[in-house]
PDB file of C-alpha atoms in Angstrom:
ATOM      1  CA  MET I   1     104.948 129.563 103.324  1.00 90.00           C
ATOM      2  CA  PRO I   2     104.199 125.601 103.882  1.00 97.00           C
ATOM      3  CA  ALA I   3     107.342 124.249 104.927  1.00 98.00           C
ATOM      4  CA  ALA I   4     109.906 121.424 103.903  1.00 98.00           C
ATOM      5  CA  ILE I   5     112.651 119.646 105.591  1.00 98.00           C
ATOM      6  CA  ILE I   6     115.332 117.839 103.404  1.00 98.00           C
ATOM      7  CA  LEU I   7     116.873 115.309 105.160  1.00 98.00           C
ATOM      8  CA  SER I   8     120.512 115.000 103.530  1.00 98.00           C
ATOM      9  CA  GLY I   9     122.413 112.019 103.973  1.00 97.00           C
ATOM     10  CA  THR I  10     125.569 111.849 106.791  1.00 96.00           C
ATOM     11  CA  GLY I  11     127.112 109.369 109.055  1.00 95.00           C
ATOM     12  CA  ARG I  12     125.378 105.748 108.496  1.00 96.00           C
ATOM     13  CA  TYR I  13     122.926 107.529 105.764  1.00 97.00           C
ATOM     14  CA  ALA I  14     126.155 108.260 103.701  1.00 97.00           C
ATOM     15  CA  ASP I  15     128.111 106.523 100.720  1.00 96.00           C
ATOM     16  CA  PRO I  16     131.584 107.149  98.896  1.00 95.00           C
ATOM     17  CA  TRP I  17     129.467 107.645  95.627  1.00 96.00           C
ATOM     18  CA  HIS I  18     126.873 110.216  96.107  1.00 97.00           C
ATOM     19  CA  ASP I  19     127.521 114.433  97.258  1.00 98.00           C
ATOM     20  CA  PHE I  20     124.286 114.214  99.583  1.00 98.00           C
ATOM     21  CA  ALA I  21     125.216 118.004 100.784  1.00 98.00           C
ATOM     22  CA  LEU I  22     125.514 119.516  97.442  1.00 98.00           C
ATOM     23  CA  THR I  23     122.186 117.908  95.786  1.00 98.00           C
ATOM     24  CA  SER I  24     120.332 118.748  99.231  1.00 98.00           C
ATOM     25  CA  ALA I  25     121.014 122.281  98.449  1.00 98.00           C
ATOM     26  CA  ALA I  26     119.986 122.189  94.281  1.00 98.00           C
ATOM     27  CA  LEU I  27     116.883 120.760  96.031  1.00 98.00           C
ATOM     28  CA  GLU I  28     116.615 123.564  97.976  1.00 98.00           C
ATOM     29  CA  THR I  29     116.890 125.717  95.616  1.00 98.00           C
ATOM     30  CA  VAL I  30     114.087 124.037  93.516  1.00 98.00           C
ATOM     31  CA  ALA I  31     111.940 124.217  96.571  1.00 98.00           C
ATOM     32  CA  ARG I  32     112.156 127.841  97.077  1.00 98.00           C
ATOM     33  CA  GLU I  33     111.210 128.615  93.632  1.00 97.00           C
ATOM     34  CA  ALA I  34     108.049 126.511  94.227  1.00 96.00           C
ATOM     35  CA  GLY I  35     106.954 127.929  96.954  1.00 96.00           C
ATOM     36  CA  TRP I  36     108.416 126.262 100.355  1.00 98.00           C
ATOM     37  CA  GLN I  37     110.166 127.379 103.055  1.00 98.00           C
ATOM     38  CA  VAL I  38     113.000 125.002 103.439  1.00 98.00           C
ATOM     39  CA  SER I  39     115.589 123.901 105.960  1.00 98.00           C
ATOM     40  CA  ILE I  40     118.010 120.866 105.713  1.00 98.00           C
ATOM     41  CA  THR I  41     118.780 118.468 108.700  1.00 98.00           C
ATOM     42  CA  GLU I  42     122.051 116.154 108.485  1.00 96.00           C
ATOM     43  CA  ASP I  43     120.740 114.439 111.504  1.00 95.00           C
ATOM     44  CA  ILE I  44     117.828 111.761 110.619  1.00 97.00           C
ATOM     45  CA  ASP I  45     117.158 109.784 113.493  1.00 96.00           C
ATOM     46  CA  ALA I  46     117.727 112.267 115.957  1.00 96.00           C
ATOM     47  CA  THR I  47     114.966 114.622 113.255  1.00 97.00           C
ATOM     48  CA  LEU I  48     112.623 112.178 112.499  1.00 97.00           C
ATOM     49  CA  ALA I  49     112.542 111.297 116.902  1.00 97.00           C
ATOM     50  CA  LEU I  50     111.608 114.584 117.691  1.00 96.00           C
ATOM     51  CA  GLY I  51     109.132 114.887 115.795  1.00 96.00           C
ATOM     52  CA  LEU I  52     107.659 116.642 112.419  1.00 97.00           C
ATOM     53  CA  ASP I  53     105.332 118.796 114.266  1.00 95.00           C
ATOM     54  CA  GLY I  54     104.728 122.805 111.534  1.00 96.00           C
ATOM     55  CA  VAL I  55     106.488 120.152 108.366  1.00 98.00           C
ATOM     56  CA  ASP I  56     104.348 120.172 105.563  1.00 98.00           C
ATOM     57  CA  LEU I  57     107.018 118.115 103.051  1.00 98.00           C
ATOM     58  CA  LEU I  58     109.152 115.697 103.883  1.00 98.00           C
ATOM     59  CA  ILE I  59     112.343 115.799 101.140  1.00 98.00           C
ATOM     60  CA  VAL I  60     114.381 112.613 101.156  1.00 98.00           C
ATOM     61  CA  ASN I  61     117.862 112.709  99.749  1.00 98.00           C
ATOM     62  CA  ALA I  62     119.675 110.007 101.863  1.00 98.00           C
ATOM     63  CA  GLY I  63     121.153 106.840 101.068  1.00 97.00           C
ATOM     64  CA  ASN I  64     120.905 103.202 102.474  1.00 96.00           C
ATOM     65  CA  PRO I  65     121.775 103.090 106.276  1.00 95.00           C
ATOM     66  CA  GLY I  66     122.119  98.957 105.537  1.00 88.00           C
ATOM     67  CA  THR I  67     123.522  97.198 109.011  1.00 86.00           C
ATOM     68  CA  THR I  68     124.738 100.064 110.515  1.00 89.00           C
ATOM     69  CA  PRO I  69     123.132 100.578 113.735  1.00 86.00           C
ATOM     70  CA  PRO I  70     121.533 103.796 114.936  1.00 88.00           C
ATOM     71  CA  GLU I  71     123.290 104.838 118.004  1.00 84.00           C
ATOM     72  CA  ASP I  72     120.307 105.279 120.064  1.00 89.00           C
ATOM     73  CA  PRO I  73     117.665 102.697 119.361  1.00 90.00           C
ATOM     74  CA  ALA I  74     115.379 104.294 120.918  1.00 92.00           C
ATOM     75  CA  LEU I  75     115.074 106.911 118.418  1.00 93.00           C
ATOM     76  CA  ILE I  76     113.738 104.524 115.951  1.00 96.00           C
ATOM     77  CA  ASP I  77     111.248 103.735 117.984  1.00 95.00           C
ATOM     78  CA  ARG I  78     109.744 107.372 118.491  1.00 96.00           C
ATOM     79  CA  GLY I  79     110.873 108.406 115.111  1.00 97.00           C
ATOM     80  CA  ARG I  80     108.382 105.359 114.068  1.00 97.00           C
ATOM     81  CA  ALA I  81     105.703 106.833 115.654  1.00 97.00           C
ATOM     82  CA  ASN I  82     106.078 110.568 114.529  1.00 97.00           C
ATOM     83  CA  LEU I  83     106.343 109.447 111.013  1.00 97.00           C
ATOM     84  CA  ALA I  84     103.083 107.491 111.588  1.00 97.00           C
ATOM     85  CA  ALA I  85     101.356 110.532 112.853  1.00 97.00           C
ATOM     86  CA  ALA I  86     102.501 112.994 109.754  1.00 98.00           C
ATOM     87  CA  PHE I  87     101.417 110.572 107.695  1.00 98.00           C
ATOM     88  CA  LYS I  88      98.231 109.722 108.900  1.00 97.00           C
ATOM     89  CA  ARG I  89      97.768 114.366 108.786  1.00 96.00           C
ATOM     90  CA  GLY I  90      98.918 114.125 105.113  1.00 97.00           C
ATOM     91  CA  ILE I  91     102.374 115.373 105.204  1.00 98.00           C
ATOM     92  CA  SER I  92     103.937 114.918 101.593  1.00 98.00           C
ATOM     93  CA  VAL I  93     107.115 113.282 100.518  1.00 98.00           C
ATOM     94  CA  LEU I  94     109.489 113.658  97.702  1.00 98.00           C
ATOM     95  CA  GLY I  95     111.805 110.728  97.375  1.00 98.00           C
ATOM     96  CA  ALA I  96     115.300 111.114  95.069  1.00 98.00           C
ATOM     97  CA  HIS I  97     117.360 109.050  94.007  1.00 98.00           C
ATOM     98  CA  THR I  98     118.461 107.168  96.578  1.00 98.00           C
ATOM     99  CA  ALA I  99     115.361 107.788  98.699  1.00 98.00           C
ATOM    100  CA  ALA I 100     114.693 104.382  97.424  1.00 98.00           C
ATOM    101  CA  THR I 101     117.061 102.804  99.583  1.00 97.00           C
ATOM    102  CA  SER I 102     116.837 104.469 102.307  1.00 98.00           C
ATOM    103  CA  LEU I 103     114.722 105.234 105.673  1.00 97.00           C
ATOM    104  CA  ARG I 104     114.703 101.161 105.911  1.00 96.00           C
ATOM    105  CA  ASP I 105     114.273 101.101 109.953  1.00 96.00           C
ATOM    106  CA  TYR I 106     111.036 102.439 108.865  1.00 97.00           C
ATOM    107  CA  PRO I 107     108.720 100.745 107.044  1.00 96.00           C
ATOM    108  CA  GLN I 108     106.088 103.594 107.276  1.00 95.00           C
ATOM    109  CA  TYR I 109     107.985 105.530 104.883  1.00 97.00           C
ATOM    110  CA  ARG I 110     108.354 102.091 102.866  1.00 97.00           C
ATOM    111  CA  THR I 111     104.600 101.832 102.524  1.00 96.00           C
ATOM    112  CA  VAL I 112     103.724 105.552 101.745  1.00 98.00           C
ATOM    113  CA  LEU I 113     106.499 105.453  99.080  1.00 98.00           C
ATOM    114  CA  GLY I 114     105.153 103.383  96.273  1.00 97.00           C
ATOM    115  CA  GLY I 115     108.188 101.357  95.379  1.00 97.00           C
ATOM    116  CA  GLU I 116     111.943 100.107  96.430  1.00 97.00           C
ATOM    117  CA  TRP I 117     115.657  99.614  95.032  1.00 96.00           C
ATOM    118  CA  VAL I 118     115.677  95.654  95.928  1.00 96.00           C
ATOM    119  CA  PRO I 119     119.131  94.584  95.811  1.00 94.00           C
ATOM    120  CA  GLY I 120     120.154  91.775  93.282  1.00 94.00           C
ATOM    121  CA  HIS I 121     117.197  92.911  90.972  1.00 96.00           C
ATOM    122  CA  SER I 122     117.593  96.903  90.876  1.00 96.00           C
ATOM    123  CA  TRP I 123     120.422  97.854  89.061  1.00 93.00           C
ATOM    124  CA  HIS I 124     121.723 100.590  86.762  1.00 94.00           C
ATOM    125  CA  PRO I 125     123.406 101.559  83.636  1.00 91.00           C
ATOM    126  CA  PRO I 126     126.461 103.299  83.817  1.00 92.00           C
ATOM    127  CA  PHE I 127     125.734 107.810  83.940  1.00 92.00           C
ATOM    128  CA  CYS I 128     124.747 109.090  80.101  1.00 93.00           C
ATOM    129  CA  GLU I 129     122.489 111.411  78.929  1.00 96.00           C
ATOM    130  CA  ILE I 130     118.724 110.775  79.304  1.00 96.00           C
ATOM    131  CA  HIS I 131     115.929 111.470  77.351  1.00 97.00           C
ATOM    132  CA  VAL I 132     113.138 111.933  79.559  1.00 97.00           C
ATOM    133  CA  ARG I 133     109.513 111.754  78.514  1.00 96.00           C
ATOM    134  CA  PRO I 134     106.739 113.155  81.157  1.00 96.00           C
ATOM    135  CA  LEU I 135     103.717 111.020  81.515  1.00 94.00           C
ATOM    136  CA  HIS I 136     101.211 112.451  83.772  1.00 78.00           C
ATOM    137  CA  ASP I 137      99.150 114.741  82.497  1.00 76.00           C
ATOM    138  CA  LEU I 138      97.411 116.631  85.692  1.00 88.00           C
ATOM    139  CA  ILE I 139     101.489 116.781  87.175  1.00 93.00           C
ATOM    140  CA  VAL I 140     103.166 117.424  84.510  1.00 91.00           C
ATOM    141  CA  GLU I 141     100.805 118.839  81.579  1.00 85.00           C
ATOM    142  CA  GLY I 142     102.308 121.057  79.189  1.00 88.00           C
ATOM    143  CA  LEU I 143     105.966 119.389  80.071  1.00 94.00           C
ATOM    144  CA  SER I 144     107.734 119.221  77.048  1.00 95.00           C
ATOM    145  CA  ASP I 145     110.450 115.869  76.974  1.00 97.00           C
ATOM    146  CA  PHE I 146     114.292 116.546  78.442  1.00 97.00           C
ATOM    147  CA  THR I 147     117.908 115.630  78.556  1.00 97.00           C
ATOM    148  CA  VAL I 148     119.408 115.507  81.926  1.00 98.00           C
ATOM    149  CA  GLN I 149     122.659 113.855  82.678  1.00 97.00           C
ATOM    150  CA  ASP I 150     122.429 111.213  84.996  1.00 97.00           C
ATOM    151  CA  GLU I 151     122.789 107.317  86.775  1.00 95.00           C
ATOM    152  CA  ARG I 152     119.081 106.164  85.974  1.00 92.00           C
ATOM    153  CA  TYR I 153     118.325 103.266  88.781  1.00 95.00           C
ATOM    154  CA  THR I 154     116.222 101.221  86.780  1.00 94.00           C
ATOM    155  CA  ASP I 155     113.759  98.114  88.198  1.00 94.00           C
ATOM    156  CA  LEU I 156     113.091  99.462  91.359  1.00 97.00           C
ATOM    157  CA  VAL I 157     109.891  97.705  93.044  1.00 97.00           C
ATOM    158  CA  LEU I 158     106.826  99.319  92.309  1.00 97.00           C
ATOM    159  CA  ASP I 159     103.182  98.643  93.811  1.00 97.00           C
ATOM    160  CA  PRO I 160     100.304  98.497  92.034  1.00 95.00           C
ATOM    161  CA  GLY I 161      98.766 101.886  92.006  1.00 93.00           C
ATOM    162  CA  VAL I 162     101.502 104.222  91.985  1.00 96.00           C
ATOM    163  CA  GLU I 163     101.205 106.710  88.737  1.00 96.00           C
ATOM    164  CA  PRO I 164     104.339 106.832  86.326  1.00 96.00           C
ATOM    165  CA  LEU I 165     105.458 110.292  86.131  1.00 96.00           C
ATOM    166  CA  ALA I 166     108.156 110.149  83.496  1.00 97.00           C
ATOM    167  CA  SER I 167     109.937 107.704  81.852  1.00 97.00           C
ATOM    168  CA  THR I 168     112.872 107.022  79.353  1.00 96.00           C
ATOM    169  CA  ARG I 169     113.297 104.362  76.214  1.00 91.00           C
ATOM    170  CA  ASP I 170     116.208 101.977  75.297  1.00 83.00           C
ATOM    171  CA  GLU I 171     116.021  99.607  72.430  1.00 74.00           C
ATOM    172  CA  ASP I 172     114.677  96.645  74.787  1.00 79.00           C
ATOM    173  CA  ARG I 173     111.900  98.566  77.012  1.00 86.00           C
ATOM    174  CA  ARG I 174     110.415 101.635  78.823  1.00 91.00           C
ATOM    175  CA  HIS I 175     111.600 102.465  82.316  1.00 93.00           C
ATOM    176  CA  ILE I 176     109.651 104.555  84.579  1.00 96.00           C
ATOM    177  CA  LEU I 177     111.825 106.866  86.561  1.00 97.00           C
ATOM    178  CA  ALA I 178     109.772 108.880  88.469  1.00 97.00           C
ATOM    179  CA  TRP I 179     106.184 108.541  89.703  1.00 97.00           C
ATOM    180  CA  ALA I 180     103.276 109.881  92.478  1.00 97.00           C
ATOM    181  CA  ASN I 181     101.748 107.604  94.971  1.00 97.00           C
ATOM    182  CA  GLU I 182      98.649 108.608  97.178  1.00 96.00           C
ATOM    183  CA  ALA I 183      98.700 106.724 100.486  1.00 95.00           C
ATOM    184  CA  GLY I 184      95.274 108.016 102.627  1.00 95.00           C
ATOM    185  CA  PRO I 185      95.846 112.073 103.013  1.00 96.00           C
ATOM    186  CA  THR I 186      99.862 111.745 102.113  1.00 97.00           C
ATOM    187  CA  ARG I 187     101.113 112.636  98.591  1.00 97.00           C
ATOM    188  CA  VAL I 188     104.626 111.181  97.465  1.00 98.00           C
ATOM    189  CA  VAL I 189     106.790 111.628  94.557  1.00 98.00           C
ATOM    190  CA  TYR I 190     109.647 109.829  93.740  1.00 98.00           C
ATOM    191  CA  SER I 191     112.469 110.442  91.121  1.00 98.00           C
ATOM    192  CA  ALA I 192     114.562 108.220  90.309  1.00 98.00           C
ATOM    193  CA  LEU I 193     117.300 110.837  89.179  1.00 98.00           C
ATOM    194  CA  GLY I 194     119.365 113.077  91.021  1.00 97.00           C
ATOM    195  CA  HIS I 195     122.816 111.319  91.196  1.00 97.00           C
ATOM    196  CA  ASP I 196     124.821 114.595  91.450  1.00 97.00           C
ATOM    197  CA  GLY I 197     124.956 118.138  90.752  1.00 97.00           C
ATOM    198  CA  ARG I 198     124.398 117.833  86.481  1.00 97.00           C
ATOM    199  CA  ALA I 199     120.976 116.176  86.997  1.00 97.00           C
ATOM    200  CA  TYR I 200     119.632 119.627  88.867  1.00 98.00           C
ATOM    201  CA  GLU I 201     121.745 121.593  85.946  1.00 97.00           C
ATOM    202  CA  SER I 202     119.165 120.348  83.292  1.00 98.00           C
ATOM    203  CA  PRO I 203     116.002 122.881  82.623  1.00 98.00           C
ATOM    204  CA  GLY I 204     113.822 120.008  82.097  1.00 97.00           C
ATOM    205  CA  TYR I 205     114.642 118.457  85.052  1.00 98.00           C
ATOM    206  CA  ARG I 206     113.967 121.170  87.395  1.00 98.00           C
ATOM    207  CA  SER I 207     110.967 122.173  85.713  1.00 97.00           C
ATOM    208  CA  PHE I 208     110.002 118.535  85.956  1.00 97.00           C
ATOM    209  CA  LEU I 209     110.760 119.308  90.216  1.00 98.00           C
ATOM    210  CA  ARG I 210     109.059 122.679  90.080  1.00 97.00           C
ATOM    211  CA  ARG I 211     105.869 120.907  88.987  1.00 96.00           C
ATOM    212  CA  VAL I 212     106.166 118.108  91.411  1.00 97.00           C
ATOM    213  CA  LEU I 213     106.678 120.479  93.884  1.00 97.00           C
ATOM    214  CA  ILE I 214     104.080 122.648  92.823  1.00 96.00           C
ATOM    215  CA  TRP I 215     101.484 119.522  93.247  1.00 96.00           C
ATOM    216  CA  LEU I 216     103.118 118.394  96.908  1.00 97.00           C
ATOM    217  CA  LEU I 217     101.644 121.673  98.337  1.00 96.00           C
ATOM    218  CA  PRO I 218      99.119 121.394 101.046  1.00 92.00           C
ATOM    219  CA  ARG I 219      95.966 121.342  99.238  1.00 76.00           C
ATOM    220  CA  PRO I 220      93.648 123.579 101.241  1.00 58.00           C
ATOM    221  CA  VAL I 221      90.753 121.809 103.685  1.00 48.00           C
ATOM    222  CA  PHE I 222      87.080 123.081 103.789  1.00 39.00           C
ATOM    223  CA  HIS I 223      84.734 122.524 105.853  1.00 40.00           C
ATOM    224  CA  ASP I 224      80.835 122.780 105.320  1.00 43.00           C
TER     225      ASP I 224
END
């Protein structure tokens, strides 16, 4: 069974607004339903420094470390090298909500993610019910529109070439809520949803995540 690890926000990756322990547990449940063997770690920098051998999927559910330095700066150098190696071999990535603000010390992560929260530009409206429309035929084929109680991150800055997976509309315009990206052999999905446990109570959103997690499963390697 392919292995996934959830980086769950604590320490410098925690904040007062998100219960990462609760949402990481919800992500673990959905990932197991999609066929992943899952573990959760709360020591993010140390985990990346130790390496990701044997890990097929990195799920980032952690906040912005801001200007708080790591306890051991040497961990960052090792973590950067290990992430680069993991992306080179094709590890998959799922970013949830605050993942667009996280792992700021690891530029390799931002490169593959395909977008980010930009202070002064990105924002979110008040917590509310959101009508979500799946967009991508291959990944979420046949999935109907659904609603979710959530805080939608808005005006994230997307890189050229990313594939929108879901959107919502207000009276002004359409807002992208999730996207897919392929960076070499690495497959990536980011979802702006998932502020708290209420998002994961939505059957539609759980179905959406299961579809995404199935797409992120390791692809078979064929040899001549």
